[in-house]
Amino acid sequence: MKKIIILLLILPLFTNAQRGQGSYGDYSGFKKKKNSSYFRGNISGKIIDQNSKEGLEYANISLTNSKWNKVIEGTISGKNGKFSISDILIGEYILTVNYLGYKKKEIPFKLTKKNPDINLKEINLEINSEELTEITIEESKPVFESKLDKIIYNVENDNNGSSEDATDVLRKAPLLSVDFDGNVELRGSKQIKFLLNGKASSFLSGDLSSALQMIPADEIKSVEIITSPGAKYDGEGEAGIVNIITQKKIIDGYKASLDGSFGTRNNKNGFNLTLGKGRFSMSARGNAWYSWPREGTTTYLRQDWNESGDTNTLTNNGISNSQWIGYGGGINMYYDINAYNSISSDINIRGRNTPSDNSTILDYSSIDTMYSYNSSLISTNNTTNISWNTDYTKTFEDNEEKELSFAYQFGNRIKNSISDISEMDNLINLKNINNESNINHTFQIDFIQPINNHLIEIGGKIIYRNQNMDYETKSENSSFIFENEIFKYTQLVNATYVSSNLNFDNDYSLKMGTRYELTKIKGNWQNNSQLPFSNDYYNILPNATLSKKLGAGKSLKLSVNSRISRPSSSYINTNTNISDNKNITIGNPDLTPSTTNQIEIGYNSFGRKYQGSYYLYMKRSENLIESF
């Protein structure tokens, strides 16, 4: 066991520490459920015929909580009659075994922190000569749930249709839309903050569509859609937050799978391997995917006016041919040290190569000029993402809803791109070479203190981003002269928050809090082609959500919140980026984040026959970042 602990501390391997727990359709505001905070156990055994001693496959097995007298879990026996149920809260239960033609058998047992794992070994079933007269159907778990500040899509409870990866899962989630290329929108906006098990992850930054394809659908427990995020979450993400909760079940043994899919758009092959023993589990996965060559068309119209009111019109009509090849892999580990301490770690890597060939016809007209010409852009982009995450979570014996957690994340995104730009009349002949490296370090601490029926949450976070951009532009036309340069950019974000989750009589719940974020940025050019700069700013982001339960699966809420959108380094870097002589981009180091204040009224209904969400919201945004 000591060797396992040392391995976890040395290897940069992390799985998910936070869980999403359904509530069988019950709505309870923001009172914290007793899920990952409680120690869990496992039960296993083998169902056999009492006379022949042969294993009985497909026996129905259900687990009933003795205190609540409610079935909380179920499974069927596998080959040779073996079964196992994991991730069970400590407590007293009754295991019920039913098999057609045999008498029902009930076995009471108790899981304790000292003895959390029970092996019932062989369970003998006696043949029943009486004819089956009654079938009892247990209530199914809900697919969709409405919570105070979010909608939960319980993927593991959805038996309709099949999904290959996270992209397919998100297509079924409420309020989300996903196009053919894997781009995700929340209520029509792409300004979404993606989380993995409640925490920001470098794994989901950059090329999001590739990252989503790396997460198998059967590893996703639930998806949370948060349109009015609380103070605990980062202030970025104007549209809201999508939190992907993955499975964290420890198996005793191993499980391996190979998968592949082929289609007219994408092709994918991959493998998954899971190993488990006692309170330790490890999984590994790998994927490779590629697309067929694709042709697309674009049309772009831009009009601007000078001080005299004269109109300048630019029209682009283009044809593009593109293709991409991607790969990825990851290793995850999880270990329960004891009933109150757990540690998890994971490391992931993914890459993508995207060649493209674009040809465009540009038409430009002004008061005194009119011309048309062809433009060609041939580019190749290679991107590699590496991420490492480690979590430590501690609960307390006096109150296991009290929780202290620490997290560290490391990410490195490497991007190399080459583009050749040429125009038929030689107005521009350029070659752009860009090599980027973006390193992120994140430190986070969170503490939850229950007080009666309420929760108080406080925490802090430090994010340090260090980005180097080595760019070079070569021109065959003497009218364009560029210097090779290396742009160095750093961003430091210090954040603190306090939040309260309050539950009142008559099914009212209130969540309110405030988040403070201080941002410091610096930039300089290695060859001193421009003067260095620095900029400091802070944001105070309050939020409040009031909710009322109207009935089973129905709720009404009112919320107000503030969000920000920081300018990326590409908007700040003053390097000249030219795609044609009428599309020239230059960054602005004096940019500050845009802010969005939102008020929202929402109604959710997730019943047996009808399911729907209705929202009416108003946003006011300031300091928007736009080109001109």
XYZ file of C-alpha atoms in Angstrom:
628
model
C 0.000 0.000 0.000
C 2.857 2.385 0.741
C 4.177 1.798 -2.739
C 0.823 2.822 -4.195
C 0.740 6.032 -2.178
C 4.286 6.944 -3.213
C 3.415 6.255 -6.844
C 0.465 8.623 -6.630
C 2.554 11.386 -5.115
C 5.307 11.088 -7.708
C 3.403 10.524 -10.915
C 1.503 13.499 -12.323
C -1.688 11.537 -12.770
C -5.169 12.750 -11.880
C -8.732 11.631 -12.161
C -11.842 13.389 -11.121
C -12.365 14.380 -7.508
C -15.759 15.970 -7.817
C -18.910 14.016 -8.531
C -22.320 14.951 -9.850
C -25.049 13.148 -7.890
C -28.621 12.862 -9.024
C -31.486 13.108 -6.575
C -34.134 10.883 -8.127
C -36.010 13.900 -9.396
C -36.047 15.669 -6.018
C -35.331 19.371 -6.024
C -33.613 20.662 -2.898
C -32.034 23.930 -3.924
C -28.402 24.100 -2.972
C -28.370 21.893 0.063
C -25.347 19.732 -0.513
C -26.040 16.075 -1.174
C -24.105 13.479 0.745
C -22.151 12.190 -2.218
C -18.403 12.405 -2.682
C -18.010 13.756 0.861
C -18.994 10.328 2.261
C -16.873 7.221 2.299
C -18.106 4.517 -0.024
C -17.850 0.777 -0.199
C -18.429 -2.184 -2.501
C -20.347 -5.460 -2.445
C -19.797 -8.486 -4.652
C -20.741 -12.132 -4.910
C -21.843 -14.966 -7.158
C -25.394 -16.184 -7.860
C -25.629 -19.990 -8.226
C -28.246 -22.721 -8.484
C -28.627 -24.439 -5.113
C -28.673 -27.896 -6.639
C -26.358 -27.776 -9.652
C -24.024 -25.128 -8.178
C -23.850 -23.538 -11.628
C -23.665 -19.797 -11.979
C -26.892 -18.002 -12.960
C -26.353 -15.295 -15.534
C -28.731 -12.284 -15.829
C -30.133 -12.546 -12.293
C -31.772 -9.272 -11.170
C -30.035 -7.765 -8.146
C -31.300 -4.704 -6.278
C -29.907 -2.797 -3.304
C -32.340 -1.301 -0.761
C -31.415 1.254 1.904
C -32.777 -0.155 5.183
C -33.303 3.285 6.718
C -35.250 4.755 3.789
C -36.726 1.448 2.543
C -35.916 2.569 -0.983
C -34.088 0.851 -3.821
C -30.979 2.902 -4.585
C -29.005 0.714 -6.985
C -29.332 -2.354 -9.146
C -27.470 -4.602 -11.551
C -27.591 -8.040 -13.188
C -25.245 -10.959 -12.721
C -22.668 -11.527 -15.386
C -20.973 -14.565 -16.767
C -20.835 -17.450 -14.255
C -23.264 -15.511 -12.025
C -20.751 -12.974 -10.728
C -21.808 -9.433 -9.824
C -20.492 -6.344 -8.052
C -21.953 -3.008 -6.978
C -19.501 -0.229 -6.168
C -19.612 3.290 -4.856
C -22.097 2.538 -2.023
C -22.449 4.909 0.918
C -21.648 3.507 4.350
C -24.832 2.166 6.003
C -27.262 -0.751 6.334
C -28.752 -2.396 3.238
C -30.728 -5.353 1.958
C -29.542 -7.166 -1.154
C -32.442 -8.718 -3.080
C -31.899 -11.359 -5.778
C -34.644 -12.296 -8.261
C -34.387 -14.878 -11.010
C -37.194 -16.294 -13.126
C -38.163 -19.733 -11.823
C -36.337 -19.289 -8.492
C -37.403 -18.049 -5.088
C -36.488 -14.494 -4.177
C -33.637 -14.134 -1.721
C -32.915 -11.200 0.597
C -29.606 -10.708 2.402
C -29.180 -7.894 4.965
C -25.695 -6.477 5.442
C -23.917 -3.429 6.831
C -21.042 -1.397 5.379
C -18.807 0.412 7.868
C -15.734 2.546 7.501
C -13.679 -0.263 9.003
C -15.288 -2.862 6.755
C -16.458 -1.033 3.606
C -16.059 -3.975 1.209
C -18.118 -7.170 1.508
C -17.872 -10.297 -0.617
C -20.979 -12.465 -0.151
C -19.250 -15.238 -2.063
C -21.848 -17.804 -3.260
C -25.552 -16.974 -3.015
C -27.694 -20.101 -3.458
C -31.094 -19.743 -5.145
C -33.802 -22.357 -4.664
C -36.025 -23.374 -7.591
C -39.586 -22.038 -7.230
C -42.332 -24.293 -8.526
C -44.972 -21.541 -8.216
C -45.875 -19.582 -11.362
C -44.796 -15.981 -11.573
C -47.884 -13.807 -10.941
C -46.590 -10.276 -10.429
C -43.920 -8.015 -11.854
C -42.800 -4.938 -9.950
C -41.287 -2.087 -11.928
C -39.171 0.339 -9.922
C -39.290 4.055 -10.666
C -36.555 5.006 -13.093
C -34.022 7.653 -12.299
C -34.573 11.021 -13.992
C -32.648 11.933 -17.113
C -32.984 15.685 -16.480
C -32.997 17.531 -13.167
C -33.495 21.167 -12.252
C -31.328 22.581 -9.487
C -31.160 26.087 -8.088
C -28.558 27.452 -10.490
C -28.241 24.719 -13.108
C -29.829 22.011 -15.226
C -28.374 18.514 -14.916
C -28.422 16.001 -17.748
C -27.874 12.572 -16.158
C -26.141 10.785 -19.006
C -25.904 7.462 -17.164
C -29.727 7.364 -16.841
C -30.393 8.043 -20.530
C -31.167 4.819 -22.346
C -32.419 6.477 -25.522
C -29.958 6.213 -28.378
C -26.208 5.749 -28.255
C -23.341 8.195 -27.997
C -19.688 7.712 -28.863
C -18.055 10.660 -27.152
C -18.690 13.898 -25.267
C -19.651 15.709 -28.478
C -22.626 13.381 -28.962
C -23.576 13.764 -25.300
C -23.629 17.564 -25.466
C -25.942 17.420 -28.492
C -28.602 15.931 -26.178
C -28.103 18.405 -23.328
C -30.673 21.198 -22.803
C -29.817 24.734 -23.962
C -26.755 23.504 -25.909
C -26.258 23.171 -29.658
C -23.324 21.488 -31.431
C -22.545 21.875 -35.123
C -20.946 19.309 -37.450
C -17.445 20.507 -36.565
C -17.985 20.074 -32.813
C -18.393 23.784 -31.984
C -20.618 24.207 -28.919
C -23.019 27.077 -28.270
C -25.018 27.894 -25.151
C -28.173 29.827 -26.013
C -26.560 30.915 -29.290
C -23.221 32.057 -27.819
C -19.786 30.413 -27.963
C -18.513 32.387 -24.940
C -18.691 29.324 -22.688
C -16.429 28.318 -19.812
C -15.932 24.521 -19.844
C -15.142 22.668 -16.623
C -14.172 19.078 -15.950
C -15.513 17.805 -12.612
C -16.079 21.320 -11.360
C -12.630 22.668 -12.189
C -11.076 24.481 -15.129
C -8.771 22.188 -17.081
C -6.082 22.836 -19.669
C -7.342 19.660 -21.303
C -10.453 21.569 -22.458
C -8.639 24.704 -23.583
C -7.580 25.514 -27.124
C -9.012 22.972 -29.550
C -12.193 22.088 -27.670
C -13.734 19.893 -30.367
C -10.716 17.537 -30.303
C -10.778 17.375 -26.490
C -14.471 16.432 -26.448
C -13.837 13.600 -28.907
C -11.306 12.142 -26.462
C -13.873 11.679 -23.664
C -15.862 8.439 -24.179
C -19.602 8.806 -23.615
C -19.733 5.881 -21.176
C -17.258 7.688 -18.903
C -19.573 10.691 -18.474
C -21.897 10.610 -15.475
C -23.681 13.906 -16.057
C -23.471 17.347 -17.685
C -24.332 20.524 -15.770
C -25.490 23.590 -17.695
C -25.099 26.744 -15.593
C -26.482 29.960 -17.061
C -26.061 31.994 -13.846
C -22.756 30.844 -12.289
C -22.089 31.466 -8.598
C -19.091 33.121 -6.981
C -17.164 29.838 -6.767
C -16.689 29.733 -10.526
C -14.228 31.784 -12.594
C -15.596 35.078 -13.851
C -14.913 34.242 -17.508
C -17.540 32.754 -19.790
C -20.129 35.333 -20.755
C -22.767 32.798 -21.849
C -22.323 30.520 -18.845
C -20.626 27.300 -17.781
C -20.768 23.695 -18.972
C -19.470 21.265 -16.349
C -18.750 17.684 -17.476
C -18.863 15.201 -14.575
C -17.116 11.899 -15.271
C -17.629 8.493 -13.706
C -15.447 7.571 -10.764
C -16.239 3.985 -9.991
C -13.536 1.686 -8.686
C -13.801 -1.799 -10.112
C -12.154 -4.900 -8.712
C -10.296 -6.323 -11.675
C -9.877 -4.899 -15.138
C -11.936 -3.848 -18.120
C -10.682 -3.196 -21.645
C -12.381 -2.111 -24.838
C -11.547 -1.224 -28.427
C -13.733 0.985 -30.557
C -13.793 2.358 -34.060
C -16.149 4.323 -36.254
C -16.109 5.317 -39.893
C -18.267 7.850 -41.663
C -18.503 10.341 -44.460
C -17.125 13.144 -42.263
C -14.967 11.714 -39.463
C -13.204 8.441 -38.664
C -12.095 7.379 -35.201
C -10.264 4.514 -33.484
C -9.447 4.138 -29.816
C -8.967 1.959 -26.754
C -9.807 2.118 -23.046
C -8.285 0.162 -20.181
C -9.387 0.298 -16.538
C -7.693 -1.456 -13.615
C -8.877 -1.535 -10.014
C -7.989 -3.140 -6.710
C -9.464 -2.182 -3.365
C -9.444 1.610 -3.104
C -7.049 2.159 -5.976
C -7.981 2.529 -9.626
C -6.153 3.459 -12.800
C -7.373 3.929 -16.343
C -5.693 4.650 -19.666
C -7.100 5.628 -23.028
C -5.870 6.505 -26.493
C -7.554 7.802 -29.630
C -6.740 8.699 -33.205
C -9.149 10.353 -35.607
C -9.093 12.006 -38.997
C -11.437 13.638 -41.442
C -11.897 13.250 -45.148
C -10.937 16.264 -47.290
C -13.733 18.810 -47.104
C -14.678 21.701 -49.323
C -16.465 24.772 -48.054
C -17.557 28.181 -49.284
C -17.524 31.531 -47.495
C -19.054 34.911 -48.237
C -18.061 38.065 -46.392
C -19.315 41.635 -46.781
C -17.842 44.657 -44.998
C -18.875 48.287 -45.351
C -17.396 51.347 -43.682
C -17.804 55.091 -44.046
C -15.362 57.976 -43.857
C -15.985 61.397 -42.321
C -17.501 62.656 -45.573
C -20.043 59.846 -45.640
C -18.415 58.025 -48.561
C -18.931 54.237 -48.526
C -16.153 51.667 -48.885
C -17.300 48.126 -49.691
C -15.279 44.905 -49.477
C -16.689 41.555 -50.635
C -14.939 38.200 -50.209
C -16.149 35.013 -51.916
C -13.963 32.056 -51.091
C -13.586 28.307 -51.514
C -11.684 26.295 -48.903
C -10.301 22.756 -48.828
C -9.264 21.391 -45.447
C -8.532 18.201 -43.575
C -7.368 17.329 -40.077
C -5.678 14.469 -38.267
C -5.741 14.203 -34.484
C -4.477 11.972 -31.679
C -4.748 11.875 -27.923
C -4.167 9.809 -24.817
C -4.398 9.980 -21.062
C -3.754 8.159 -17.799
C -5.900 8.660 -14.687
C -5.389 7.455 -11.121
C -7.487 7.615 -7.961
C -6.817 6.438 -4.405
C -8.844 6.591 -1.182
C -6.204 6.953 1.525
C -8.822 6.445 4.237
C -12.415 7.432 4.991
C -11.589 11.153 5.063
C -8.715 11.633 2.622
C -8.419 10.955 -1.100
C -5.987 11.909 -3.828
C -6.346 11.814 -7.590
C -4.199 12.704 -10.548
C -4.222 12.578 -14.337
C -2.077 13.469 -17.316
C -3.360 13.978 -20.854
C -1.850 14.772 -24.215
C -3.491 15.496 -27.539
C -2.433 16.899 -30.894
C -3.935 17.981 -34.174
C -2.606 18.746 -37.657
C -4.788 20.887 -39.916
C -3.694 21.686 -43.486
C -5.936 23.963 -45.547
C -5.999 25.611 -48.962
C -8.182 28.695 -49.458
C -8.774 30.724 -52.587
C -10.717 33.986 -52.466
C -12.014 36.571 -54.933
C -11.917 40.071 -53.404
C -13.934 42.966 -54.771
C -13.281 46.429 -53.369
C -14.932 49.701 -54.246
C -14.670 53.225 -52.842
C -15.381 56.758 -54.026
C -12.252 56.842 -56.164
C -11.077 53.185 -56.365
C -12.457 49.950 -57.722
C -10.622 46.686 -58.275
C -10.952 42.907 -58.061
C -8.294 40.236 -57.611
C -7.719 36.641 -56.524
C -6.051 35.712 -53.238
C -4.615 32.375 -52.139
C -3.908 31.240 -48.565
C -2.183 27.895 -47.950
C -1.619 27.074 -44.274
C -0.646 24.261 -41.946
C -1.345 24.301 -38.185
C 0.132 21.825 -35.713
C -1.112 21.960 -32.129
C -0.064 19.915 -29.083
C -1.716 20.155 -25.653
C -0.298 18.640 -22.471
C -2.123 18.840 -19.140
C -1.508 17.512 -15.624
C -3.975 17.822 -12.760
C -3.750 16.738 -9.131
C -6.408 16.962 -6.410
C -6.449 16.312 -2.686
C -9.752 16.248 -0.798
C -10.314 16.018 2.962
C -13.589 15.584 4.821
C -14.064 15.722 8.595
C -15.320 13.202 11.139
C -17.516 15.669 13.050
C -19.425 16.606 9.874
C -18.625 14.914 6.599
C -20.298 17.692 4.599
C -17.443 19.912 5.757
C -14.798 19.676 3.058
C -11.354 21.075 2.319
C -9.761 20.588 -1.100
C -6.522 21.586 -2.798
C -5.844 21.435 -6.526
C -2.895 22.067 -8.812
C -3.024 22.149 -12.602
C -0.345 22.456 -15.237
C -0.932 22.984 -18.929
C 1.236 23.608 -21.976
C -0.130 24.390 -25.412
C 2.320 24.390 -28.323
C 1.240 25.682 -31.697
C 3.266 25.895 -34.904
C 1.748 27.399 -38.024
C 2.965 28.316 -41.504
C 0.906 30.238 -44.022
C 1.668 31.356 -47.561
C -0.309 34.311 -48.905
C -0.206 35.322 -52.541
C -2.300 37.480 -54.852
C -2.456 37.236 -58.614
C -1.401 40.798 -59.242
C 1.485 40.575 -56.725
C 0.036 43.099 -54.319
C 1.094 40.740 -51.528
C 3.381 37.711 -51.435
C 3.986 36.737 -47.822
C 5.027 33.769 -45.698
C 4.002 33.878 -42.028
C 5.777 31.563 -39.568
C 4.442 31.490 -35.989
C 5.616 29.304 -33.104
C 3.744 29.653 -29.811
C 4.078 28.169 -26.337
C 1.498 28.824 -23.638
C 2.259 27.500 -20.131
C -0.347 27.693 -17.342
C -0.065 27.042 -13.612
C -3.178 27.011 -11.413
C -3.396 26.698 -7.622
C -6.797 26.428 -5.959
C -8.176 25.958 -2.434
C -11.846 25.551 -1.482
C -13.541 25.088 1.886
C -17.185 24.191 2.613
C -18.687 24.739 6.080
C -22.223 23.493 6.770
C -24.310 25.495 9.249
C -27.608 23.798 10.088
C -29.435 23.526 6.754
C -27.154 25.960 4.951
C -23.679 26.006 3.424
C -20.927 28.619 3.469
C -18.214 28.348 0.805
C -14.964 30.278 0.664
C -11.883 29.830 -1.465
C -9.057 31.284 -3.491
C -7.334 30.720 -6.792
C -4.103 31.771 -8.510
C -3.622 31.433 -12.269
C -0.274 32.197 -13.896
C -0.025 32.189 -17.690
C 3.269 32.544 -19.540
C 3.129 32.790 -23.316
C 5.913 33.165 -25.881
C 5.123 33.909 -29.532
C 7.974 33.694 -32.034
C 6.752 35.121 -35.318
C 8.445 35.779 -38.611
C 7.060 37.308 -41.800
C 8.880 37.080 -45.134
C 7.884 39.217 -48.084
C 8.849 39.103 -51.751
C 7.465 42.597 -52.201
C 9.744 45.376 -50.997
C 6.776 47.541 -50.005
C 6.208 45.226 -47.015
C 9.037 45.121 -44.493
C 8.711 43.097 -41.266
C 11.150 42.272 -38.479
C 11.413 38.881 -36.825
C 10.327 39.151 -33.209
C 9.512 37.186 -30.049
C 6.589 38.486 -28.004
C 6.626 37.486 -24.306
C 3.367 37.835 -22.422
C 2.436 36.981 -18.820
C -0.897 37.112 -17.039
C -1.431 36.678 -13.287
C -4.953 36.307 -11.893
C -5.586 36.313 -8.131
C -9.147 35.465 -7.106
C -11.079 35.036 -3.851
C -14.757 34.335 -3.258
C -17.402 33.827 -0.588
C -20.760 32.203 -1.235
C -23.765 31.085 0.820
C -26.398 28.484 -0.040
C -29.546 29.003 2.034
C -32.651 26.805 2.213
C -35.957 28.092 3.605
C -39.446 26.821 4.266
C -42.012 26.425 1.493
C -39.345 25.134 -0.920
C -37.505 28.434 -1.326
C -33.728 28.445 -1.880
C -31.280 31.318 -2.194
C -27.689 31.388 -3.357
C -25.671 34.586 -3.247
C -22.011 35.508 -3.212
C -19.247 37.764 -4.484
C -16.031 37.047 -6.368
C -13.008 39.356 -6.564
C -10.456 38.958 -9.356
C -7.233 40.958 -9.714
C -5.470 40.670 -13.077
C -1.894 41.758 -13.844
C -0.470 41.513 -17.351
C 2.968 42.284 -18.785
C 4.368 42.149 -22.296
C 7.682 42.811 -23.987
C 9.490 42.138 -27.254
C 12.842 40.363 -27.131
C 14.362 42.450 -29.937
C 12.954 45.675 -28.462
C 11.034 46.480 -31.635
C 8.384 48.063 -29.384
C 8.200 49.386 -25.842
C 7.218 46.947 -23.055
C 3.860 47.439 -21.364
C 1.956 46.423 -18.221
C -1.643 46.706 -17.136
C -3.430 45.953 -13.849
C -7.183 45.839 -13.285
C -9.675 44.238 -10.926
C -13.274 43.054 -11.167
C -15.908 42.555 -8.466
C -18.521 40.035 -9.598
C -21.661 39.702 -7.433
C -24.393 37.137 -8.038
C -27.699 35.996 -6.523
C -30.238 33.313 -7.445
C -33.662 32.797 -5.837
C -35.591 29.633 -6.629
C -39.017 28.211 -5.797
C -40.024 24.568 -6.230
C -43.440 24.358 -7.856
C -43.881 20.605 -7.904
C -42.192 17.391 -8.886
C -39.516 18.323 -11.399
C -40.801 21.920 -11.748
C -39.118 25.106 -10.557
C -39.083 28.853 -11.106
C -35.997 31.009 -10.570
C -34.802 34.600 -10.706
C -31.087 35.402 -10.945
C -28.670 38.284 -11.468
C -24.956 37.960 -12.079
C -21.871 39.591 -13.598
C -19.361 37.981 -15.966
C -16.198 39.112 -17.766
C -14.321 38.229 -20.943
C -10.597 38.938 -20.869
C -8.807 39.775 -24.129
C -6.584 36.957 -25.314
C -2.920 37.518 -26.103
C -3.709 37.607 -29.839
C -5.838 40.709 -29.226
C -3.023 42.322 -27.210
C 0.012 41.459 -29.349
C 0.772 44.368 -31.703
C 2.267 42.024 -34.302
C 0.805 42.730 -37.754
C -1.240 39.791 -39.045
C -2.145 40.009 -42.749
C -4.485 37.649 -44.590
C -4.883 40.054 -47.537
C -4.258 43.736 -48.121
C -7.751 44.638 -46.865
C -7.718 42.362 -43.781
C -4.908 43.458 -41.472
C -5.030 42.779 -37.714
C -2.963 44.599 -35.074
C -3.448 44.014 -31.327
C -3.961 46.611 -28.607
C -2.089 46.187 -25.274
C -4.396 48.677 -23.530
C -7.463 46.453 -23.832
C -9.409 45.669 -20.645
C -11.979 42.882 -20.222
C -15.512 43.308 -21.419
C -18.128 43.000 -18.668
C -21.632 41.592 -18.920
C -24.436 42.044 -16.382
C -27.389 39.696 -16.719
C -30.848 39.352 -15.184
C -32.680 36.106 -15.884
C -36.055 34.492 -15.206
C -36.308 30.763 -15.858
C -38.904 28.017 -15.673
C -37.970 24.326 -15.856
C -40.301 21.355 -16.083
C -38.919 17.820 -16.222
C -41.829 15.461 -15.793
C -42.547 12.011 -17.151
C -44.450 13.148 -20.230
C -43.183 16.656 -20.836
C -39.740 18.190 -20.490
C -38.822 21.779 -21.279
C -36.884 24.865 -20.196
C -37.954 28.447 -20.774
C -35.752 31.464 -20.112
C -36.193 35.185 -20.457
C -33.002 37.162 -19.907
C -31.499 40.569 -20.552
C -27.786 41.334 -20.874
C -25.860 44.568 -20.870
C -22.242 44.413 -22.061
C -19.588 47.105 -21.796
C -16.053 47.476 -23.208
C -16.762 45.058 -26.027
C -13.701 44.037 -28.029
C -14.332 44.640 -31.723
C -12.306 45.199 -34.885
C -12.565 48.356 -36.942
